[in-house]
mmCIF file of C-alpha atoms in Angstrom:
data_model
loop_
_atom_site.group_PDB
_atom_site.id
_atom_site.type_symbol
_atom_site.label_atom_id
_atom_site.label_comp_id
_atom_site.label_asym_id
_atom_site.label_seq_id
_atom_site.Cartn_x
_atom_site.Cartn_y
_atom_site.Cartn_z
ATOM 1 C CA MET Q 128 -24.496 -19.101 -3.562
ATOM 2 C CA GLY Q 129 -26.214 -18.036 -6.756
ATOM 3 C CA ALA Q 130 -26.251 -15.310 -9.387
ATOM 4 C CA HIS Q 131 -26.375 -12.284 -7.088
ATOM 5 C CA SER Q 132 -24.128 -10.725 -4.471
ATOM 6 C CA VAL Q 133 -25.881 -8.478 -1.954
ATOM 7 C CA TRP Q 134 -24.336 -6.082 0.577
ATOM 8 C CA VAL Q 135 -25.963 -3.616 2.956
ATOM 9 C CA LEU Q 136 -23.777 -0.502 3.138
ATOM 10 C CA GLU Q 137 -24.216 1.899 6.020
ATOM 11 C CA TYR Q 138 -23.442 5.498 5.088
ATOM 12 C CA ALA Q 139 -24.630 7.416 8.196
ATOM 13 C CA ARG Q 140 -26.593 6.909 11.414
ATOM 14 C CA SER Q 141 -28.830 8.701 13.875
ATOM 15 C CA PRO Q 142 -27.987 7.857 17.495
ATOM 16 C CA VAL Q 143 -31.016 9.849 18.704
ATOM 17 C CA HIS Q 144 -33.802 8.726 16.375
ATOM 18 C CA PRO Q 145 -37.278 8.838 17.959
ATOM 19 C CA VAL Q 146 -38.519 5.348 18.805
ATOM 20 C CA SER Q 147 -42.053 6.422 17.934
ATOM 21 C CA GLY Q 148 -41.041 6.948 14.291
ATOM 22 C CA VAL Q 149 -39.938 3.328 14.019
ATOM 23 C CA TYR Q 150 -42.683 1.596 16.026
ATOM 24 C CA TYR Q 151 -46.309 2.647 15.824
ATOM 25 C CA GLY Q 152 -47.715 3.617 19.212
ATOM 26 C CA ALA Q 153 -44.316 3.724 20.970
ATOM 27 C CA HIS Q 154 -45.003 7.096 22.577
ATOM 28 C CA ASN Q 155 -42.694 8.575 25.204
ATOM 29 C CA GLN Q 156 -40.126 5.807 24.732
ATOM 30 C CA GLY Q 157 -37.194 8.065 23.958
ATOM 31 C CA THR Q 158 -34.649 7.602 21.192
ATOM 32 C CA MET Q 159 -32.693 4.789 19.566
ATOM 33 C CA ASN Q 160 -29.673 4.272 17.360
ATOM 34 C CA LEU Q 161 -30.773 3.964 13.718
ATOM 35 C CA PRO Q 162 -28.396 3.077 10.868
ATOM 36 C CA PHE Q 163 -28.907 4.699 7.466
ATOM 37 C CA ALA Q 164 -27.891 2.453 4.562
ATOM 38 C CA TYR Q 165 -28.480 1.378 0.994
ATOM 39 C CA ILE Q 166 -28.062 -1.991 -0.719
ATOM 40 C CA LEU Q 167 -25.580 -2.981 -3.421
ATOM 41 C CA ILE Q 168 -26.454 -5.856 -5.773
ATOM 42 C CA ARG Q 169 -23.886 -7.249 -8.199
ATOM 43 C CA THR Q 170 -24.620 -9.739 -10.956
ATOM 44 C CA ALA Q 171 -22.463 -10.952 -13.818
ATOM 45 C CA ASP Q 172 -23.770 -8.144 -16.015
ATOM 46 C CA ALA Q 173 -25.032 -5.348 -13.747
ATOM 47 C CA VAL Q 174 -24.289 -3.192 -10.733
ATOM 48 C CA ALA Q 175 -27.478 -2.091 -8.981
ATOM 49 C CA LEU Q 176 -28.420 -0.128 -5.884
ATOM 50 C CA VAL Q 177 -31.593 -0.326 -3.873
ATOM 51 C CA ASP Q 178 -31.913 3.308 -2.763
ATOM 52 C CA VAL Q 179 -29.034 5.777 -2.769
ATOM 53 C CA GLY Q 180 -28.892 7.639 0.547
ATOM 54 C CA HIS Q 181 -28.873 11.438 0.710
ATOM 55 C CA ASP Q 182 -26.560 14.366 0.001
ATOM 56 C CA ALA Q 183 -25.410 16.077 3.195
ATOM 57 C CA ASN Q 184 -24.749 19.287 1.263
ATOM 58 C CA ASP Q 185 -28.309 20.117 0.193
ATOM 59 C CA PHE Q 186 -31.708 20.365 1.900
ATOM 60 C CA GLY Q 187 -31.573 16.629 2.540
ATOM 61 C CA GLY Q 188 -28.624 17.352 4.797
ATOM 62 C CA GLU Q 189 -30.721 19.880 6.713
ATOM 63 C CA ILE Q 190 -33.434 17.264 7.233
ATOM 64 C CA ALA Q 191 -30.786 14.789 8.376
ATOM 65 C CA ASN Q 192 -29.334 17.290 10.848
ATOM 66 C CA SER Q 193 -32.791 17.922 12.279
ATOM 67 C CA ILE Q 194 -33.127 14.237 13.247
ATOM 68 C CA GLY Q 195 -29.585 13.840 14.534
ATOM 69 C CA VAL Q 196 -27.971 12.014 11.608
ATOM 70 C CA THR Q 197 -24.167 11.936 11.891
ATOM 71 C CA GLY Q 198 -21.195 10.424 10.091
ATOM 72 C CA TRP Q 199 -22.448 10.975 6.532
ATOM 73 C CA THR Q 200 -20.029 9.421 4.051
ATOM 74 C CA PRO Q 201 -20.185 10.059 0.278
ATOM 75 C CA PRO Q 202 -20.996 7.164 -2.060
ATOM 76 C CA ASP Q 203 -17.553 6.985 -3.635
ATOM 77 C CA MET Q 204 -16.065 6.113 -0.229
ATOM 78 C CA VAL Q 205 -18.909 3.780 0.767
ATOM 79 C CA LEU Q 206 -18.918 1.806 -2.490
ATOM 80 C CA ALA Q 207 -15.124 1.617 -2.642
ATOM 81 C CA GLU Q 208 -15.285 -0.881 0.228
ATOM 82 C CA CYS Q 209 -16.805 -3.296 -2.314
ATOM 83 C CA GLY Q 210 -14.625 -2.266 -5.253
ATOM 84 C CA VAL Q 211 -17.343 -0.217 -6.967
ATOM 85 C CA ARG Q 212 -17.361 3.385 -8.220
ATOM 86 C CA PRO Q 213 -20.538 5.497 -8.475
ATOM 87 C CA GLU Q 214 -20.161 5.636 -12.246
ATOM 88 C CA ASP Q 215 -20.229 1.810 -12.354
ATOM 89 C CA VAL Q 216 -23.807 1.712 -11.079
ATOM 90 C CA THR Q 217 -26.170 0.898 -13.947
ATOM 91 C CA TYR Q 218 -29.522 0.391 -12.173
ATOM 92 C CA ILE Q 219 -31.185 2.058 -9.188
ATOM 93 C CA PHE Q 220 -34.366 0.703 -7.624
ATOM 94 C CA LEU Q 221 -35.980 3.325 -5.384
ATOM 95 C CA THR Q 222 -38.204 1.924 -2.657
ATOM 96 C CA HIS Q 223 -39.670 5.386 -2.028
ATOM 97 C CA ALA Q 224 -38.819 9.077 -2.267
ATOM 98 C CA HIS Q 225 -37.878 10.116 1.275
ATOM 99 C CA PHE Q 226 -34.661 12.137 1.340
ATOM 100 C CA ASP Q 227 -32.473 9.362 2.794
ATOM 101 C CA HIS Q 228 -33.435 6.924 0.037
ATOM 102 C CA ILE Q 229 -33.474 9.133 -3.063
ATOM 103 C CA GLY Q 230 -31.310 12.200 -2.341
ATOM 104 C CA GLY Q 231 -28.051 10.722 -3.608
ATOM 105 C CA LEU Q 232 -29.235 10.203 -7.190
ATOM 106 C CA LYS Q 233 -26.964 12.970 -8.482
ATOM 107 C CA PHE Q 234 -23.924 10.845 -7.621
ATOM 108 C CA PHE Q 235 -24.901 8.122 -10.134
ATOM 109 C CA PRO Q 236 -25.033 9.722 -13.607
ATOM 110 C CA ASN Q 237 -25.012 6.460 -15.566
ATOM 111 C CA ALA Q 238 -27.806 4.632 -13.770
ATOM 112 C CA LYS Q 239 -31.308 3.913 -14.981
ATOM 113 C CA ILE Q 240 -33.793 4.728 -12.208
ATOM 114 C CA PHE Q 241 -36.909 2.686 -11.363
ATOM 115 C CA ILE Q 242 -39.637 4.091 -9.112
ATOM 116 C CA GLN Q 243 -43.340 3.405 -8.797
ATOM 117 C CA LYS Q 244 -45.385 5.818 -10.906
ATOM 118 C CA LYS Q 245 -47.778 6.252 -7.979
ATOM 119 C CA GLU Q 246 -44.909 7.386 -5.742
ATOM 120 C CA LEU Q 247 -43.925 10.215 -8.074
ATOM 121 C CA GLU Q 248 -47.529 11.247 -8.681
ATOM 122 C CA SER Q 249 -48.347 11.342 -4.974
ATOM 123 C CA TRP Q 250 -45.450 13.633 -4.080
ATOM 124 C CA MET Q 251 -46.305 15.997 -6.926
ATOM 125 C CA TRP Q 252 -49.898 16.116 -5.644
ATOM 126 C CA ILE Q 253 -48.735 16.828 -2.084
ATOM 127 C CA LEU Q 254 -46.391 19.590 -3.239
ATOM 128 C CA ALA Q 255 -49.194 21.155 -5.280
ATOM 129 C CA LYS Q 256 -51.580 21.270 -2.301
ATOM 130 C CA GLY Q 257 -49.733 24.083 -0.557
ATOM 131 C CA ARG Q 258 -48.497 24.849 2.937
ATOM 132 C CA ARG Q 259 -51.502 23.606 4.854
ATOM 133 C CA PHE Q 260 -50.580 20.077 3.732
ATOM 134 C CA ARG Q 261 -46.897 20.396 4.659
ATOM 135 C CA SER Q 262 -47.134 17.724 7.361
ATOM 136 C CA LEU Q 263 -47.420 15.213 4.504
ATOM 137 C CA GLN Q 264 -44.043 16.425 3.220
ATOM 138 C CA ALA Q 265 -42.132 15.034 6.221
ATOM 139 C CA GLY Q 266 -38.935 13.419 4.986
ATOM 140 C CA LEU Q 267 -39.165 14.918 1.484
ATOM 141 C CA ASN Q 268 -36.613 17.111 -0.260
ATOM 142 C CA PRO Q 269 -38.591 18.650 -3.158
ATOM 143 C CA ALA Q 270 -35.369 18.989 -5.170
ATOM 144 C CA ASP Q 271 -35.214 15.195 -5.363
ATOM 145 C CA ILE Q 272 -38.522 15.149 -7.232
ATOM 146 C CA LEU Q 273 -37.170 17.757 -9.634
ATOM 147 C CA TYR Q 274 -34.126 15.571 -10.209
ATOM 148 C CA LEU Q 275 -36.401 12.767 -11.380
ATOM 149 C CA THR Q 276 -37.783 15.062 -14.081
ATOM 150 C CA GLN Q 277 -34.215 15.751 -15.241
ATOM 151 C CA ALA Q 278 -33.475 12.026 -15.293
ATOM 152 C CA ASN Q 279 -36.618 11.551 -17.386
ATOM 153 C CA ILE Q 280 -35.385 14.107 -19.925
ATOM 154 C CA GLU Q 281 -32.117 12.163 -20.093
ATOM 155 C CA GLY Q 282 -34.026 8.922 -20.728
ATOM 156 C CA ARG Q 283 -32.907 7.386 -17.416
ATOM 157 C CA LEU Q 284 -36.247 7.229 -15.561
ATOM 158 C CA GLU Q 285 -38.683 4.335 -15.732
ATOM 159 C CA LEU Q 286 -42.026 4.613 -13.931
ATOM 160 C CA VAL Q 287 -43.224 1.238 -12.731
ATOM 161 C CA GLU Q 288 -46.931 0.465 -12.429
ATOM 162 C CA GLY Q 289 -47.407 -2.284 -9.883
ATOM 163 C CA ARG Q 290 -45.383 -5.497 -9.998
ATOM 164 C CA ARG Q 291 -42.440 -5.872 -12.376
ATOM 165 C CA GLU Q 292 -40.950 -9.350 -12.675
ATOM 166 C CA ASN Q 293 -37.341 -9.787 -13.784
ATOM 167 C CA VAL Q 294 -36.470 -6.127 -14.066
ATOM 168 C CA LEU Q 295 -33.080 -7.828 -14.087
ATOM 169 C CA PRO Q 296 -32.873 -11.622 -14.184
ATOM 170 C CA GLY Q 297 -33.955 -12.873 -10.771
ATOM 171 C CA ILE Q 298 -34.736 -9.379 -9.450
ATOM 172 C CA HIS Q 299 -38.374 -8.321 -9.061
ATOM 173 C CA LEU Q 300 -40.148 -5.140 -7.948
ATOM 174 C CA TYR Q 301 -43.270 -5.538 -5.807
ATOM 175 C CA PRO Q 302 -45.640 -2.670 -4.934
ATOM 176 C CA ALA Q 303 -46.468 -1.798 -1.341
ATOM 177 C CA HIS Q 304 -48.827 1.056 -2.079
ATOM 178 C CA ASP Q 305 -50.401 3.230 0.618
ATOM 179 C CA THR Q 306 -48.010 1.964 3.281
ATOM 180 C CA HIS Q 307 -44.946 3.957 4.369
ATOM 181 C CA THR Q 308 -45.608 6.198 1.386
ATOM 182 C CA ALA Q 309 -48.276 6.165 -1.332
ATOM 183 C CA GLY Q 310 -46.110 4.392 -3.887
ATOM 184 C CA SER Q 311 -43.619 2.385 -1.856
ATOM 185 C CA GLN Q 312 -42.134 -0.746 -3.407
ATOM 186 C CA TYR Q 313 -39.786 -3.492 -2.293
ATOM 187 C CA VAL Q 314 -37.288 -5.700 -4.099
ATOM 188 C CA VAL Q 315 -37.234 -9.495 -4.265
ATOM 189 C CA VAL Q 316 -33.940 -11.198 -5.176
ATOM 190 C CA GLU Q 317 -34.002 -14.851 -6.285
ATOM 191 C CA ASN Q 318 -31.007 -17.184 -6.265
ATOM 192 C CA ASP Q 319 -30.829 -20.926 -6.981
ATOM 193 C CA ASP Q 320 -33.795 -21.220 -9.363
ATOM 194 C CA GLY Q 321 -36.151 -19.308 -7.072
ATOM 195 C CA ASP Q 322 -35.774 -21.476 -3.982
ATOM 196 C CA ASP Q 323 -33.519 -18.954 -2.234
ATOM 197 C CA LYS Q 324 -35.264 -15.573 -1.952
ATOM 198 C CA LEU Q 325 -34.452 -12.313 -0.213
ATOM 199 C CA VAL Q 326 -36.829 -9.419 0.366
ATOM 200 C CA LEU Q 327 -35.250 -5.953 0.462
ATOM 201 C CA SER Q 328 -38.002 -4.214 2.364
ATOM 202 C CA GLY Q 329 -37.340 -0.489 2.090
ATOM 203 C CA ASP Q 330 -39.053 1.335 4.957
ATOM 204 C CA VAL Q 331 -42.156 -0.840 4.932
ATOM 205 C CA ILE Q 332 -40.126 -2.598 7.622
ATOM 206 C CA TYR Q 333 -37.534 -0.641 9.605
ATOM 207 C CA THR Q 334 -36.370 -3.418 11.940
ATOM 208 C CA TYR Q 335 -37.268 -6.999 12.808
ATOM 209 C CA GLN Q 336 -39.260 -5.685 15.741
ATOM 210 C CA ASN Q 337 -41.829 -4.467 13.191
ATOM 211 C CA LEU Q 338 -42.346 -8.172 12.427
ATOM 212 C CA THR Q 339 -42.271 -9.545 15.974
ATOM 213 C CA GLY Q 340 -43.317 -6.730 18.294
ATOM 214 C CA GLY Q 341 -40.156 -7.519 20.244
ATOM 215 C CA SER Q 342 -41.436 -10.996 21.169
ATOM 216 C CA PRO Q 343 -40.121 -13.696 18.790
ATOM 217 C CA ALA Q 344 -41.830 -16.411 20.841
ATOM 218 C CA ASP Q 345 -45.212 -14.701 20.502
ATOM 219 C CA PRO Q 346 -44.819 -12.378 17.513
ATOM 220 C CA CYS Q 347 -47.055 -9.437 16.715
ATOM 221 C CA PHE Q 348 -46.842 -7.070 13.770
ATOM 222 C CA VAL Q 349 -46.027 -3.511 14.882
ATOM 223 C CA PRO Q 350 -45.785 -1.279 11.803
ATOM 224 C CA PRO Q 351 -43.513 1.753 11.498
ATOM 225 C CA GLY Q 352 -44.799 4.909 13.133
ATOM 226 C CA LEU Q 353 -43.813 7.190 10.244
ATOM 227 C CA ALA Q 354 -46.234 6.593 7.386
ATOM 228 C CA ASN Q 355 -48.341 8.560 4.915
ATOM 229 C CA GLY Q 356 -50.454 5.495 4.251
ATOM 230 C CA SER Q 357 -52.339 2.897 6.251
ATOM 231 C CA GLN Q 358 -51.039 0.998 9.269
ATOM 232 C CA THR Q 359 -53.212 -1.912 8.190
ATOM 233 C CA LYS Q 360 -51.637 -1.947 4.723
ATOM 234 C CA LEU Q 361 -48.183 -1.838 6.321
ATOM 235 C CA ILE Q 362 -49.044 -5.001 8.247
ATOM 236 C CA GLU Q 363 -50.509 -6.658 5.143
ATOM 237 C CA ALA Q 364 -47.327 -5.857 3.198
ATOM 238 C CA ALA Q 365 -45.190 -7.301 6.001
ATOM 239 C CA GLU Q 366 -47.295 -10.480 5.935
ATOM 240 C CA GLU Q 367 -46.830 -10.681 2.161
ATOM 241 C CA MET Q 368 -43.050 -10.382 2.542
ATOM 242 C CA LEU Q 369 -42.972 -13.158 5.139
ATOM 243 C CA GLY Q 370 -44.904 -15.374 2.762
ATOM 244 C CA ILE Q 371 -42.334 -14.809 0.011
ATOM 245 C CA VAL Q 372 -39.459 -15.956 2.248
ATOM 246 C CA GLY Q 373 -41.296 -18.899 3.816
ATOM 247 C CA ASN Q 374 -41.717 -17.067 7.146
ATOM 248 C CA ASP Q 375 -37.940 -16.876 7.640
ATOM 249 C CA GLU Q 376 -37.634 -13.353 9.014
ATOM 250 C CA ARG Q 377 -33.858 -13.358 8.459
ATOM 251 C CA ARG Q 378 -34.476 -13.385 4.688
ATOM 252 C CA ILE Q 379 -36.095 -9.965 4.962
ATOM 253 C CA ILE Q 380 -33.436 -7.233 4.874
ATOM 254 C CA PRO Q 381 -34.443 -3.918 6.527
ATOM 255 C CA VAL Q 382 -31.668 -1.355 6.013
ATOM 256 C CA HIS Q 383 -32.327 0.396 9.345
ATOM 257 C CA GLU Q 384 -31.792 -2.821 11.323
ATOM 258 C CA GLU Q 385 -28.651 -2.935 13.505
ATOM 259 C CA GLN Q 386 -29.031 -6.688 14.095
ATOM 260 C CA LEU Q 387 -28.165 -7.504 10.471
ATOM 261 C CA ALA Q 388 -24.510 -7.444 11.532
ATOM 262 C CA GLN Q 389 -25.187 -10.288 13.977
ATOM 263 C CA ILE Q 390 -27.107 -12.395 11.452
ATOM 264 C CA TYR Q 391 -24.820 -12.053 8.422
ATOM 265 C CA PRO Q 392 -21.031 -11.678 8.003
ATOM 266 C CA SER Q 393 -20.040 -8.063 8.613
ATOM 267 C CA ARG Q 394 -17.212 -5.679 9.375
ATOM 268 C CA LEU Q 395 -16.660 -2.057 10.294
ATOM 269 C CA THR Q 396 -14.905 0.315 7.908
ATOM 270 C CA ASP Q 397 -12.218 2.753 8.994
ATOM 271 C CA ARG Q 398 -14.998 5.315 9.428
ATOM 272 C CA GLY Q 399 -16.916 3.013 11.765
ATOM 273 C CA LEU Q 400 -19.622 2.171 9.206
ATOM 274 C CA GLN Q 401 -21.072 -1.318 8.969
ATOM 275 C CA ILE Q 402 -20.801 -3.496 5.852
ATOM 276 C CA VAL Q 403 -23.102 -6.517 5.887
ATOM 277 C CA GLU Q 404 -22.592 -9.298 3.350
ATOM 278 C CA VAL Q 405 -25.960 -10.973 2.827
ATOM 279 C CA CYS Q 406 -24.980 -13.342 0.017
ATOM 280 C CA LEU Q 407 -22.275 -13.895 -2.582
ATOM 281 C CA ALA Q 408 -22.604 -14.951 -6.204
ATOM 282 C CA ASP Q 409 -20.694 -18.023 -7.307
ATOM 283 C CA GLY Q 410 -17.005 -17.209 -7.615
ATOM 284 C CA THR Q 411 -17.258 -13.800 -5.913
ATOM 285 C CA GLN Q 412 -14.666 -12.876 -3.310
ATOM 286 C CA SER Q 413 -15.945 -11.787 0.105
ATOM 287 C CA LYS Q 414 -15.619 -8.106 1.033
ATOM 288 C CA ILE Q 415 -15.699 -8.871 4.753
#
């Protein structure tokens, strides 16, 4: 128990996701089932999301279709399982700007948005380079970058430069630059005076196998295969995350990890989507 409640909310999944995109070097190993999710954090004074999913009705939906994503469910239905409406969300922490993490921003008109300045700058540079550099645009819906400019005009965008402690009390933003993307970041949540920490990893870590290499008894870092940055920096960021949680891998929360439902209390919604309850604030009723 503590000051924060945290849920992982699945909103879609790809039953045919290439294994090689999740594990570096896993060539010719077929496909896997990959959940798509975002994270809800509730405190006494705030409702926050870590990432926001995508919109199936724009170009993000076309990208999703191309990689076999099915079962997309809009945020009002997903959040309702925890008694939250999209308009209740007051803070959004974007781990990076791939379509499935940023494309749902339009559904949250009252939220202040936090993203690393380097992330926004890097995508603008890539878009300006022209078609020969289009391989670097994998996973990007350019309209999502334009939306950030609109949010800036509305005074709802904050560009973060490096580490930001206590963006909300007990919630910190840590940079993971030049990893999955140029300006990736992850979120650290502290309960119980800092002794109880969670790391919300974004796509620096897709699954626990990125931390263990599939061998918990003899672990080996295997970084994600999809990355615009450095595989070495991905491994260094994973090591940093493990250090924050005292090498307890279960305290790292990768949203694409199916095994979360076996580690933490969980249930399926009527639409067959997984809700994982990572922790509850004092006095908060379970949603499971």
